Short mmCIF file of C-alpha atoms in Angstrom, two decimals:
data_model
loop_
_atom_site.label_atom_id
_atom_site.label_comp_id
_atom_site.label_asym_id
_atom_site.label_seq_id
_atom_site.Cartn_x
_atom_site.Cartn_y
_atom_site.Cartn_z
CA MET A 1 94.07 103.25 43.42
CA MET A 2 96.97 102.84 41.30
CA ILE A 3 94.63 103.63 37.82
CA GLU A 4 93.78 107.27 39.42
CA PHE A 5 96.81 108.23 40.96
CA GLU A 6 100.47 107.60 39.87
CA MET A 7 101.81 104.77 42.24
CA SER A 8 104.45 101.87 42.45
CA ASP A 9 103.29 98.78 44.53
CA LEU A 10 106.43 97.77 46.79
CA GLY A 11 104.88 94.83 48.27
CA LEU A 12 104.57 94.14 51.77
CA LEU A 13 105.93 96.70 54.66
CA SER A 14 109.36 95.24 55.42
CA TYR A 15 110.57 98.53 57.33
CA TYR A 16 109.43 102.00 58.16
CA LEU A 17 111.64 104.56 60.01
CA GLY A 18 114.08 102.08 61.58
CA ILE A 19 110.77 99.60 62.28
CA GLU A 20 111.93 96.29 61.30
CA VAL A 21 108.37 95.06 59.77
CA GLU A 22 108.30 90.76 59.59
CA GLN A 23 105.05 89.90 57.89
CA GLN A 24 103.86 85.95 58.22
CA LYS A 25 100.85 84.25 57.91
CA SER A 26 99.64 83.80 61.21
CA ARG A 27 101.41 87.54 62.95
CA ILE A 28 103.47 90.67 62.55
CA LEU A 29 106.67 91.00 63.90
CA LEU A 30 107.96 94.57 64.50
CA ARG A 31 111.19 95.13 66.36
CA GLN A 32 114.34 97.73 66.45
CA SER A 33 117.23 95.60 65.86
CA THR A 34 119.65 97.70 63.31
CA TYR A 35 118.67 100.66 64.98
CA ALA A 36 119.68 98.88 68.29
CA LYS A 37 122.92 98.03 66.98
CA LYS A 38 123.09 101.52 65.22
CA ILE A 39 122.99 103.10 69.08
CA LEU A 40 125.06 100.54 70.26
CA SER A 41 128.15 101.05 67.96
CA GLN A 42 127.16 105.66 68.33
CA PHE A 43 128.48 105.30 71.74
CA LYS A 44 131.22 102.52 71.66
CA MET A 45 129.45 99.94 73.43
CA ALA A 46 128.80 97.24 70.96
CA ASP A 47 131.63 95.23 72.13
CA CYS A 48 130.42 96.03 76.16
CA ASN A 49 129.26 92.67 77.96
CA ALA A 50 125.29 91.60 77.89
CA THR A 51 122.66 92.04 81.04
CA LYS A 52 119.57 90.71 82.02
CA HIS A 53 118.12 93.61 83.99
CA PRO A 54 117.63 96.97 82.46
CA MET A 55 118.45 98.47 85.86
CA GLU A 56 119.35 96.82 88.82
CA PRO A 57 117.65 95.95 91.70
CA LYS A 58 116.63 98.45 94.27
CA THR A 59 118.45 101.23 92.31
CA GLN A 60 117.36 104.61 93.61
CA LEU A 61 117.65 107.81 91.39
CA HIS A 62 118.06 111.41 92.78
CA LYS A 63 119.82 114.87 91.83
CA ASP A 64 123.11 113.73 93.51
CA LEU A 65 124.51 117.51 94.06
CA GLU A 66 127.48 116.38 95.44
CA GLY A 67 128.67 113.45 92.94
CA THR A 68 130.89 114.03 90.36
CA PRO A 69 129.17 115.72 86.77
CA VAL A 70 129.82 114.12 83.89
CA ASP A 71 129.17 115.17 79.71
CA ALA A 72 125.21 116.15 79.70
CA THR A 73 125.53 116.22 76.04
CA GLU A 74 126.37 112.90 75.18
CA TYR A 75 123.84 111.39 78.07
CA ARG A 76 121.02 113.35 76.41
CA CYS A 77 122.17 112.21 72.98
CA VAL A 78 121.97 108.37 74.62
CA ILE A 79 118.50 109.31 76.45
CA GLY A 80 117.10 110.63 72.76
CA CYS A 81 118.33 107.46 70.94
CA LEU A 82 116.62 104.85 73.74
CA ARG A 83 113.45 106.93 73.47
CA TYR A 84 113.15 106.19 69.77
CA LEU A 85 112.90 102.37 70.67
CA LEU A 86 110.32 102.98 73.07
CA HIS A 87 108.02 102.50 69.88
CA THR A 88 108.70 98.16 69.81
CA ARG A 89 110.38 98.04 73.53
CA PRO A 90 107.95 98.74 75.91
CA ASP A 91 110.31 97.23 78.59
CA LEU A 92 112.30 99.86 78.77
CA SER A 93 110.02 102.79 79.45
CA TYR A 94 110.70 102.51 83.05
CA PRO A 95 114.25 102.76 83.18
CA VAL A 96 114.46 105.38 80.06
CA GLY A 97 111.89 107.23 81.72
CA MET A 98 113.59 106.92 85.08
CA ALA A 99 116.85 108.11 83.51
CA SER A 100 115.09 111.11 81.59
CA ARG A 101 114.42 112.68 84.62
CA TYR A 102 117.83 114.01 85.07
CA MET A 103 118.91 115.79 82.51
CA GLU A 104 120.65 119.25 83.67
CA ARG A 105 122.97 118.41 86.44
CA LEU A 106 124.24 114.81 85.52
CA THR A 107 127.22 113.00 87.80
CA THR A 108 128.61 109.62 87.42
CA MET A 109 125.53 107.45 89.26
CA HIS A 110 123.24 108.60 86.39
CA HIS A 111 125.92 107.38 83.61
CA LYS A 112 126.16 104.89 84.87
CA VAL A 113 122.30 103.86 84.73
CA VAL A 114 122.57 104.68 81.21
CA LYS A 115 125.43 102.27 80.79
CA GLN A 116 123.40 99.48 82.27
CA ILE A 117 120.23 99.82 79.57
CA LEU A 118 123.21 100.13 76.77
CA ARG A 119 124.39 96.78 78.28
CA TYR A 120 120.39 95.34 78.48
CA LEU A 121 120.05 96.68 74.71
CA LYS A 122 123.29 94.59 73.69
CA GLY A 123 121.65 91.23 74.78
CA THR A 124 117.83 91.83 73.79
CA ILE A 125 119.02 93.26 70.32
CA HIS A 126 116.19 90.94 68.61
CA PHE A 127 113.53 91.79 71.16
CA GLY A 128 110.30 93.28 69.84
CA LEU A 129 106.45 93.17 69.93
CA THR A 130 104.58 89.91 67.93
CA TYR A 131 101.03 90.76 66.98
CA ILE A 132 99.01 87.38 66.89
CA LYS A 133 95.90 86.74 64.47
CA GLY A 134 93.46 86.48 67.12
CA PRO A 135 89.42 85.02 67.26
CA GLN A 136 86.83 86.58 65.82
CA GLU A 137 85.69 88.10 69.58
CA ILE A 138 87.62 91.21 70.35
CA SER A 139 88.61 91.44 74.07
CA ILE A 140 90.55 93.81 75.61
CA PHE A 141 92.33 94.07 78.74
CA GLY A 142 95.03 95.78 81.14
CA TYR A 143 97.30 96.34 83.70
CA SER A 144 97.84 98.60 86.42
CA ASP A 145 100.79 99.38 89.32
CA SER A 146 102.71 101.98 91.16
CA ASP A 147 105.26 102.25 93.64
CA LEU A 148 104.83 104.58 96.45
CA ALA A 149 107.33 107.81 96.84
CA GLY A 150 109.70 106.35 94.03
CA ASP A 151 111.08 109.56 93.18
CA LEU A 152 113.05 110.80 95.96
CA ASP A 153 113.31 114.43 95.29
CA GLY A 154 109.87 115.33 94.95
CA ARG A 155 108.55 112.08 96.68
CA LYS A 156 106.34 111.22 93.96
CA SER A 157 104.88 108.25 92.73
CA THR A 158 105.71 106.58 89.65
CA SER A 159 102.52 104.56 88.04
CA GLY A 160 102.84 102.24 84.90
CA MET A 161 99.69 99.99 82.85
CA THR A 162 99.69 97.67 80.28
CA PHE A 163 96.96 96.85 77.46
CA TYR A 164 96.14 94.18 75.19
CA PHE A 165 93.99 93.35 72.43
CA ASN A 166 93.24 89.42 72.87
CA GLU A 167 97.24 88.72 73.28
CA SER A 168 98.89 91.59 71.61
CA LEU A 169 100.14 94.85 73.23
CA VAL A 170 98.82 97.63 71.84
CA SER A 171 99.16 100.15 74.80
CA TRP A 172 101.63 100.92 77.53
CA ASN A 173 102.87 103.57 79.70
CA SER A 174 105.42 104.48 82.40
CA GLN A 175 105.16 107.64 84.09
CA LYS A 176 105.27 109.90 87.24
CA HIS A 177 102.35 111.02 89.04
CA LYS A 178 101.27 114.79 89.08
CA THR A 179 100.66 115.04 92.63
CA VAL A 180 102.31 113.88 95.94
CA ALA A 181 100.12 110.35 96.92
CA LEU A 182 100.48 110.22 101.01
CA SER A 183 99.88 106.62 100.88
CA SER A 184 100.05 103.23 98.76
CA CYS A 185 96.63 103.00 98.85
CA GLU A 186 96.30 106.89 97.34
CA ALA A 187 99.22 105.67 94.62
CA GLU A 188 97.37 102.57 93.27
CA PHE A 189 94.18 104.38 93.17
CA ILE A 190 95.53 107.13 91.20
CA ALA A 191 97.17 104.54 88.88
CA ALA A 192 93.56 102.85 88.64
CA THR A 193 91.79 105.59 87.86
CA THR A 194 94.06 106.70 85.17
CA ALA A 195 94.20 102.80 83.67
CA ALA A 196 90.38 103.22 83.86
CA CYS A 197 90.25 105.96 81.77
CA HIS A 198 92.60 104.66 79.38
CA ALA A 199 90.72 101.81 79.34
CA LEU A 200 87.07 103.69 78.24
CA TRP A 201 89.00 105.26 75.35
CA LEU A 202 90.74 101.96 74.15
CA ARG A 203 87.24 100.24 73.62
CA SER A 204 85.72 103.54 71.93
CA LEU A 205 88.85 103.32 69.80
CA THR A 206 88.25 100.01 68.97
CA SER A 207 84.58 100.21 68.52
CA GLU A 208 85.48 103.00 66.12
CA LEU A 209 87.93 101.21 63.95
CA THR A 210 85.98 97.96 64.02
CA GLY A 211 82.25 98.45 64.36
CA GLU A 212 81.95 96.32 66.76
CA LYS A 213 81.09 96.62 70.79
CA PRO A 214 83.69 94.68 72.72
CA LYS A 215 82.90 94.06 76.52
CA PRO A 216 83.95 96.51 79.21
CA PRO A 217 87.85 95.79 79.36
CA PRO A 218 88.72 94.52 82.73
CA VAL A 219 92.12 96.20 84.12
CA VAL A 220 94.41 93.87 86.96
CA ALA A 221 95.17 96.52 89.67
CA PRO A 222 96.10 93.55 92.30
CA HIS A 223 97.62 96.00 95.25
CA LEU A 224 94.67 97.91 95.67
CA ILE A 225 92.50 97.99 99.12
CA PRO A 226 89.12 97.07 98.54
CA MET A 227 87.33 100.11 97.19
CA ASN A 228 83.74 99.40 99.01
CA SER A 229 85.64 100.97 101.99
CA LEU A 230 86.21 104.35 100.42
CA SER A 231 82.93 104.58 98.66
CA GLY A 232 80.85 103.84 102.09
CA ALA A 233 79.14 100.67 100.32
CA PRO A 234 80.69 97.54 102.37
CA PRO A 235 80.94 94.16 100.26
CA SER A 236 77.88 91.58 101.40
CA GLY A 237 78.67 90.54 104.71
CA VAL A 238 81.44 92.56 105.86
CA ALA A 239 81.29 95.60 108.03
CA THR A 240 83.41 98.11 106.88
CA PRO A 241 83.50 101.70 108.09
CA ALA A 242 82.37 103.82 104.85
CA ASP A 243 85.52 106.09 105.71
CA HIS A 244 88.07 104.30 105.80
CA PRO A 245 91.27 105.44 107.51
CA ARG A 246 93.55 104.48 104.50
CA GLY A 247 91.54 106.19 101.73
CA ARG A 248 90.31 109.66 104.29
CA SER A 249 93.68 112.09 103.60
CA PHE A 250 93.03 111.50 99.41
CA ARG A 251 89.29 111.11 99.63
CA ARG A 252 88.37 114.57 100.80
CA SER A 253 91.63 116.08 98.99
CA GLN A 254 90.17 115.12 95.40
CA GLN A 255 86.61 115.80 96.48
CA GLY A 256 86.81 118.37 93.19
CA ARG A 257 87.64 115.67 90.87
CA ALA A 258 86.25 112.82 93.07
CA PRO A 259 86.03 109.54 91.45
CA HIS A 260 82.83 107.62 90.80
CA VAL A 261 82.57 103.70 91.53
CA ALA A 262 80.46 101.91 89.09
CA HIS A 263 80.25 98.48 90.71
CA ASN A 264 81.20 95.23 88.95
CA ARG A 265 82.06 96.72 85.34
CA LEU A 266 85.44 98.12 84.26
CA LEU A 267 87.61 96.55 87.62
CA ARG A 268 86.81 93.57 89.24
CA ARG A 269 87.73 90.10 90.34
CA THR A 270 88.17 87.40 87.79
CA THR A 271 90.39 84.75 86.83
CA GLY A 272 92.58 83.55 84.02
CA TYR A 273 94.66 86.30 83.92
CA ARG A 274 98.28 86.26 84.12
CA ARG A 275 100.74 88.50 86.28
CA ASP A 276 103.29 88.57 83.96
CA ARG A 277 102.24 91.60 82.31
CA LEU A 278 102.69 94.65 84.12
CA PRO A 279 106.48 93.92 84.26
CA LEU A 280 106.50 94.84 80.64
CA VAL A 281 106.50 98.63 81.72
CA THR A 282 108.97 98.00 84.21
CA GLY A 283 111.92 96.09 82.27
CA SER A 284 111.94 93.04 84.10
CA VAL A 285 110.31 90.87 81.77
CA MET A 286 109.85 90.96 78.17
CA HIS A 287 108.29 88.65 74.69
CA SER A 288 111.24 87.61 72.19
CA LEU A 289 110.58 87.48 68.61
CA ASP A 290 112.01 84.06 68.58
CA SER A 291 109.89 82.47 71.21
CA PRO A 292 107.24 84.90 72.22
CA ASP A 293 105.49 82.49 74.54
CA ASP A 294 108.77 81.83 76.48
CA LEU A 295 108.76 83.65 79.72
CA SER A 296 110.56 81.12 81.70
CA GLU A 297 113.91 82.85 81.43
CA GLU A 298 113.25 85.35 83.98
CA GLY A 299 111.64 82.56 86.12
CA VAL A 300 108.14 83.77 85.35
CA SER A 301 105.61 81.42 84.94
CA GLY A 302 103.46 81.32 81.32
CA GLU A 303 99.95 79.29 83.31
CA ALA A 304 97.32 81.30 83.84
CA ASP A 305 97.39 82.31 88.20
CA GLU A 306 94.26 80.64 89.76
CA GLU A 307 93.00 83.78 90.76
CA VAL A 308 94.06 87.40 90.04
CA GLU A 309 92.29 90.34 91.88
CA LEU A 310 90.99 93.12 89.78
CA LEU A 311 90.39 95.66 92.49
CA ARG A 312 89.81 93.65 95.18
CA GLY A 313 86.32 94.27 96.04
CA GLY A 314 85.01 94.09 92.62
CA GLU A 315 84.46 97.84 90.93
CA ALA A 316 85.42 99.72 88.54
CA LEU A 317 86.95 103.52 88.53
CA VAL A 318 86.21 106.28 85.94
CA GLY A 319 86.09 109.98 86.10
CA GLU A 320 83.18 111.40 87.13
CA THR A 321 83.35 114.14 83.91
CA GLY A 322 83.24 114.61 80.31
CA SER A 323 82.74 111.62 78.03
CA ASN A 324 83.77 109.34 81.56
CA ARG A 325 80.38 110.17 82.65
CA GLU A 326 78.42 109.36 80.07
CA ALA A 327 81.00 105.92 79.39
CA LEU A 328 80.08 105.31 83.20
CA GLU A 329 76.07 105.70 82.33
CA GLU A 330 76.32 103.53 79.39
CA PHE A 331 78.01 100.77 81.83
CA GLU A 332 74.96 101.56 84.29
CA ARG A 333 72.75 100.56 81.36
CA GLU A 334 74.32 97.42 80.34
CA GLY A 335 73.20 94.45 82.17
CA GLU A 336 76.28 92.45 82.02
CA GLY A 337 79.60 92.40 83.81
CA ILE A 338 82.71 90.97 82.95
CA GLY A 339 82.60 86.94 83.14
CA ALA A 340 85.07 85.30 85.23
#
């Protein structure tokens, strides 16, 4: 290309729009340490006491109409800076997302939460993403979870999901649901459906980029009740009512866009997956660039669980319209599931 076009070879990429890139023989490291230090300095938190948690346990934010108002301009500026850090800091997705919901009438309660995030940033400046060179065989898997009515103002739930390409985190999300869930079953169902649709898209994108067709990606949703009870197809040897009371409320309310159940394809019971992945979107665990495999600091074991359930009951949830329906038909034509 240098023969045809006027250009300069600057060598390996090392810095791009605030993201520091370190390319090694077997891995690539991405972080925003310099930008994080700039944020702390800008908001006079460079000498603050560091903390290990981006949010205190059981923190519950709300509009706090009776609280003492604070400067909204500075608060919004902090949130804007922190949001740019999310390019390499998935552990900040949940706390920053929660703080972003209250940008109008701010009180000391909201300001305290933002200062907690900055204190956490102080102690994790060198955290980031590690992309390790993996095997030739492509493996995609994800994790999904949801709370129930975590939004105290609108009573909406918040779900999170993470997706890995081999052992490298490539996609994550933490967001509030668009509808109110009437039960934890419904909240988990909505989160798992969203994650399943995202898994199908990642599989399609990977196939387009690599020319290879990955296996259907499993998605861990360990707290979801057996979906057989909602589909009217009880597990073998188990007598389960077709219209389970726990699923009755939302099975009918979502009748117009009811998810389709594809048995033993995308989400299923398997072994060898770790439970320490999903906390990346809730901020409790994060890989360090200095020791990417060391998760013991937060008390999380690096060993694989003996058994992690993927949508208990062994079923997949995908949308019933458009490209998702086509993907579902494709899954049904394939005669293989996900090996345990």
